[in-house]
Every structure is written in structure tokens, then in C-alpha cells.
Amino acid sequence: MVHIPNEPVPSPSAPRSVPTSADVARLAGVSRATVSYVLNNTSAVRISEPTRRRVHEAAKELGYVPHAAARSLRAGHSRMVLIPTPNVPVGPLYNQFFNELQWALSRLEYTVVQYGDLSPHGDEAARAWAELRPVAVLVPGGGLGPQGLAVLKRSGARAVVTLGAERVEGAHAVLLDHEGVGHSAGRHLLARGRRAVGVVVPEEPGLEMFSKPRLEGVRRALQGTGATVTELPLAYEEEAAARLAARWRPLGLDAVFAYNDEYAMLLMRALQDEGIAIPRETAVIGADDLMLGRLLRPRLSTVHIELPSGRDLAELVDRAVRDPGVAPEVHEVLGTRVVQRESS
Amino acid sequence: MVHIPNEPVPSPSAPRSVPTSADVARLAGVSRATVSYVLNNTSAVRISEPTRRRVHEAAKELGYVPHAAARSLRAGHSRMVLIPTPNVPVGPLYNQFFNELQWALSRLEYTVVQYGDLSPHGDEAARAWAELRPVAVLVPGGGLGPQGLAVLKRSGARAVVTLGAERVEGAHAVLLDHEGVGHSAGRHLLARGRRAVGVVVPEEPGLEMFSKPRLEGVRRALQGTGATVTELPLAYEEEAAARLAARWRPLGLDAVFAYNDEYAMLLMRALQDEGIAIPRETAVIGADDLMLGRLLRPRLSTVHIELPSGRDLAELVDRAVRDPGVAPEVHEVLGTRVVQRESS
């Protein structure tokens, strides 16, 4: 029951007069194959300089742009590294890491494309990414399953790297251990003689993937020491911080790990407005080691987090693209060290 | 002098066994045209439900993913909105605007792809963007010329929108007037009775496009009033701020527009460390109205900047895609209002 019309229906929205490689071939007086060889810089075929020049000039005159996808099919693979936009709010630390990674990949002649699908990065999303035929895919934050991985590989992705807490069998993994961030903070507060530690847990959706392991890390650091852990849900708003500060003294805490430097700044202002002395009454430590922490009064102690270097990650991608048969690499990263300043 | 080998040279890196629509057609027992009609949801052709189901099942079984570019050629255009990654450091304000825009576009069923070329957004870059065959391109920060615009249009982009200080003939323009930010700050400081105004000019490369018009705006606000403007180059580093603060009193300033809230935070801490009373000796105003300004002591006055709404911009893109023949729209945006707090 298939009805195919006799003539193709021209799409009313098709752009008119997009120049094709046939137009370039005609103008340059060469075959389409030659146009393709010249514009794709194929080294397998020897083409004289004058011919090359003629093709380039004709392409320029017509404003011909080769189609990336068609070109990638001919070349065997594209140079596109697709990175889905993280679907959680990212801070300055991720931005910096991402910029570094982008630079490192562009030095290796890859083009980074950030794909903004804004949905969970599940197998469904992988199909959409696959349509762009990237040569490599970097997935931050988890959600990719074995099926999505298979779709990506079948569509020509030579390297798939996940960045997060979990591994996907068959993909390279850069494991980010946020538990260690909390563990460092907890150990530090313990070493400073604190026994009743509050842990800020942001209420903003999407941050659980970081806040839960950080909380667990504090718990592990304090286990068996007799010190206590109190979970402190907090929205990133002045009013919420003021409410928490108003009931601070009855909580009986002598220290707080504030999730990160921005929440620490928010909470510290509110505690000070309540007349709570920092660090005498309550020690405060953040995480991320942002500039703003250094500018506070007292200067904020923090857990400095070493994200994977953009260069190392770019090189991992490049290795995998060159040799897609290589066994998946697993790297555990996220080194931490405490930077003690005046607030703890 | 063209040597073409007799047989196509198989690329050693070509991914093996990527399923094609021919494979799907074979498994489903239909023609390739039918596969194409079904998977592209073409409404011009009536195809029975069982046939549709058979095609979908075959595609799923084989893990076939249609090629975005091929699909867009058939459909007449893609749903991809390409936005080159800004090649200047962006702050939380741009991030927020971008997220909003991305949401608004995805509600209109566009997919946002951020293209990370990291080079100036000139005509050369436009050729690279054109290779992805986007249906619309949004260029932040300028650099696109008439040639680049022509390349994009010829390759099928139905809407090209620039976001910045300059217009490109033939493209839609959202004009961002940073001069107005400085003008608001200057007028405010004047109204507070200040007569000797410093203006921070960040030394970080790439920010001139914002800092120059902001400086000019302060000059314009103070013109003919007898008040003076002093340019203050400043790197975003504590040491640089301390050096500037150490020579503050000889400068004889009674106010400073600190470029934005982050530089204001940096400078304010350094001035206070020098014992300079804010706002009594020196009034301070930032820009961007970030949360951190509200948390400082004294709370920071700021110029609140209204970026174009992501929804309005998404709707402009959609209008232009639906009717590419429409005359270019020009919108002047970047409303400003001063939020006076304690520092001025």
C-alpha cells in the first residue's frame, strides 16, 4: 500500500541555487572526482598544481562549500568531536576545563561541537548525536547506556569517552570522584579540632550527582571519630541562607563544608549577619578554589579540585580515534588538596 | 596531469559495517525510497501503518541512524541553529542568556549546536560553519563580513543573526549597546555628587569590545559637567589590584566604575585593605547585578543589564527560518538600570 508520486515533490523550502561540486567541475573544466580529490586534499591521488589552483579558484568564485558530512564519508571519518551540553548547571571550574579541552583538541585539528539537547543523555540522545557523524563523543555526567554506545559506534564514532562517576562497558572512562572532595573537607575540619560538622546540600535540581558523593565523603572521613555530620539543604538565595543562619546556634555546629565556594560565600555572609564569628564559632570550608573565596573576609578555606587536564583528555581522544580497536582506558581523576586560609 | 587510480582506494580508517538505508530496505522488504519516506515522516506520501512499522523495526534491529545532513537535504533544511562559541571570556550573565536561548529554541524544535572554532569569526570561519548546513546561524561578537554571510546563505542558512555592536548588511541584527552601561554608571556617580571618576579597563585580551564602549559611556555622561574621567587598566589578579590600591590616594578619585561586579569585588577588597572607606572616600559601582555583589560588605551598587530575552531571540530565528525573504530586522537591546546598594 505504498503510493509513490510519479515526480519528486520539490520542497517549497529548499534553498535555491546552492552551488554543487558539479558546478565547480564545469567551471574548472575537470571531473567531479578531481574536484573532490582537490578539495579534500586527498594525498592518494597526484594532481598538478595548476589543476589544483583552477579548482580552488572555481570553488571560490561560486562560493562552493563542501558538505562536512559528505566529506567525512569520503575521508572515512570526520574531525568533529561532539560534546553534549551538560544538563546540570556548570560553574566557572567546568567552563575553564572545557575551554582548555577545546583549545587542546583544536591544536590536534579537531573541531569541538557542543550539542544542546537539554534532555537526559540517554540512548535516545545518542541517536541524535550519531546523526552528525562525529568521530568522537565525550559525554559528561552519565546517562549513556550500552545501546547508545552501540549506536554511536555503528554510526562511525571511533572514540566514546564518558566523564562522570560511572563506567559504560566498551567506552573510555574518565572517572570523577566527588566523594574525595568531601573526604578532604571532612578530614581538614577534623584536624582543626571540629566535632559537629554541617554539610550544605544544594536544593537546585541536577546538583545531587555532585552533592551526594561529597556528603558521603564527609561521612567517611568522620566515621569512627565520634564527630557528627548534619545535612543542611540550602537554596542559592539570600533569604534561604538567612533562614538557615537564624537557626544556626540551636544546631550546635562548630564547622560547615559549604558544598562549594559560591554557597560558602552565601552562607558566610548570612552567618556573619547573625553575629556568628568565623572561624571561632564556626569554621567554614568551600570547594573549587575560585578567586572570590580569596577576596572574602575572612579569606575562605577551600578544597582545590584538579580536573583532568584538557591536554590529557584531548590526547586520549586522539589515541582512540587513531586506533579505535584499542582497549577502553579508564582514568581516575579529580585530585584534591585543601587550601587553608582564614575561615577554618 | 590528473592521475586517478582505477579503483577507489578504501580508506583504512573507514568504519566497517555502518548500516545504510539499503540494509534497512532489504530487511523490511521495501524500497529505499519507502525507507526514506517513513524515517523522514514525509507527509506527501501515504504509507500503510504495517509498512511503517516494518521499516521502523528493521531500522531499530540494524541500529540504523539516518544521516542528519542527508535528511536535511531531503527535507529542504535542517533544524540546526549554529552558534559559534564566543571567542572572548564570557561571564555568568552570558551563560544564563545562552541557556535561556537554548531552551527557547528547543521548545521550537530547533537543536542548538555550539561550534568551537576559537578563531576570529570572520569569513573563513563562516565556510566551516556552512559545512554543517545549519538552517540558522547566530554570531555573537562581530567579525562576520558580507562574504561570510553570502557563503552561509548559499549553503542553505535561512536566518543569520548577529549579536553585537555592528550590523552586517543583509543579516538580522541584535545590537548590544555597551556604551549605555557606562553611561548609566557615570550618571549615577554624578548624581551621588562625585566629581573624579575612575573607570576600570580590564587588561584581559578580548574584553575591549565591552570595556571601550563602557568607558566612552562614562565620558559622555560626564561631558560638560566639569567632572573628570581617569582610565584605570587592571588585570584580574589580587596583586594588580593591590598595586592600584596602593597608589589610589594620589590619584584623587572619589568614585570608580569597576567594569563589572567581579572586578568591583577584586578592587573593593584591595581598597579596603588600604584603609580606604567605601563609599565615604570612594564610591564603587559594578555591572551585571550578580549575586556576589549583594553579598559584599558594603553591598555593591551595580548596573543591571537586560540582555535580549532568549524567547524573543528564538522567535526572531523562527520567523526568519519560516520566511527567509523577510527584510532584516534590527533590534537595539541592552536596557540598563542602576541598582543602588551601599557602596555608592
Short mmCIF file of C-alpha atoms in Angstrom, two decimals, chain B residues 179 182-190 194-201 211-233 248 251-259:
data_model
loop_
_atom_site.label_atom_id
_atom_site.label_comp_id
_atom_site.label_asym_id
_atom_site.label_seq_id
_atom_site.Cartn_x
_atom_site.Cartn_y
_atom_site.Cartn_z
CA GLU B 179 28.02 52.36 25.84
CA GLY B 182 28.91 53.10 31.18
CA HIS B 183 26.53 55.99 30.68
CA SER B 184 24.22 54.72 33.44
CA ALA B 185 27.14 54.21 35.82
CA GLY B 186 28.54 57.70 35.08
CA ARG B 187 25.20 59.41 35.57
CA HIS B 188 24.65 57.61 38.84
CA LEU B 189 28.04 58.60 40.26
CA LEU B 190 27.45 62.20 39.17
CA ARG B 194 31.13 62.55 42.68
CA ARG B 195 33.48 64.62 40.54
CA ALA B 196 36.58 62.50 39.91
CA VAL B 197 35.59 59.13 38.44
CA GLY B 198 37.96 56.25 37.75
CA VAL B 199 36.94 53.66 35.15
CA VAL B 200 38.44 50.17 35.30
CA VAL B 201 39.54 48.82 31.93
CA SER B 211 35.27 47.93 28.02
CA LYS B 212 35.85 50.59 25.35
CA PRO B 213 32.19 51.50 24.84
CA ARG B 214 31.63 51.37 28.61
CA LEU B 215 34.45 53.87 29.10
CA GLU B 216 33.03 56.05 26.33
CA GLY B 217 29.64 55.93 28.02
CA VAL B 218 31.08 57.29 31.27
CA ARG B 219 32.83 60.06 29.33
CA ARG B 220 29.59 61.02 27.63
CA ALA B 221 27.70 61.09 30.92
CA LEU B 222 30.28 63.39 32.48
CA GLN B 223 30.78 65.65 29.47
CA GLY B 224 30.35 69.34 30.21
CA THR B 225 29.90 68.74 33.94
CA GLY B 226 33.44 69.55 34.97
CA ALA B 227 33.81 66.04 36.44
CA THR B 228 36.88 64.08 35.30
CA VAL B 229 37.38 60.55 33.96
CA THR B 230 40.53 58.55 34.72
CA GLU B 231 41.20 55.29 32.87
CA LEU B 232 42.41 52.50 35.18
CA PRO B 233 43.90 49.45 33.42
CA TRP B 248 44.87 55.27 44.96
CA LEU B 251 45.00 59.71 42.09
CA GLY B 252 42.48 61.88 43.90
CA LEU B 253 39.44 59.85 42.82
CA ASP B 254 36.16 59.91 44.72
CA ALA B 255 34.40 57.23 42.66
CA VAL B 256 35.07 54.24 40.42
CA PHE B 257 33.07 52.34 37.84
CA ALA B 258 34.76 48.96 38.09
CA TYR B 259 33.76 47.50 34.67
#
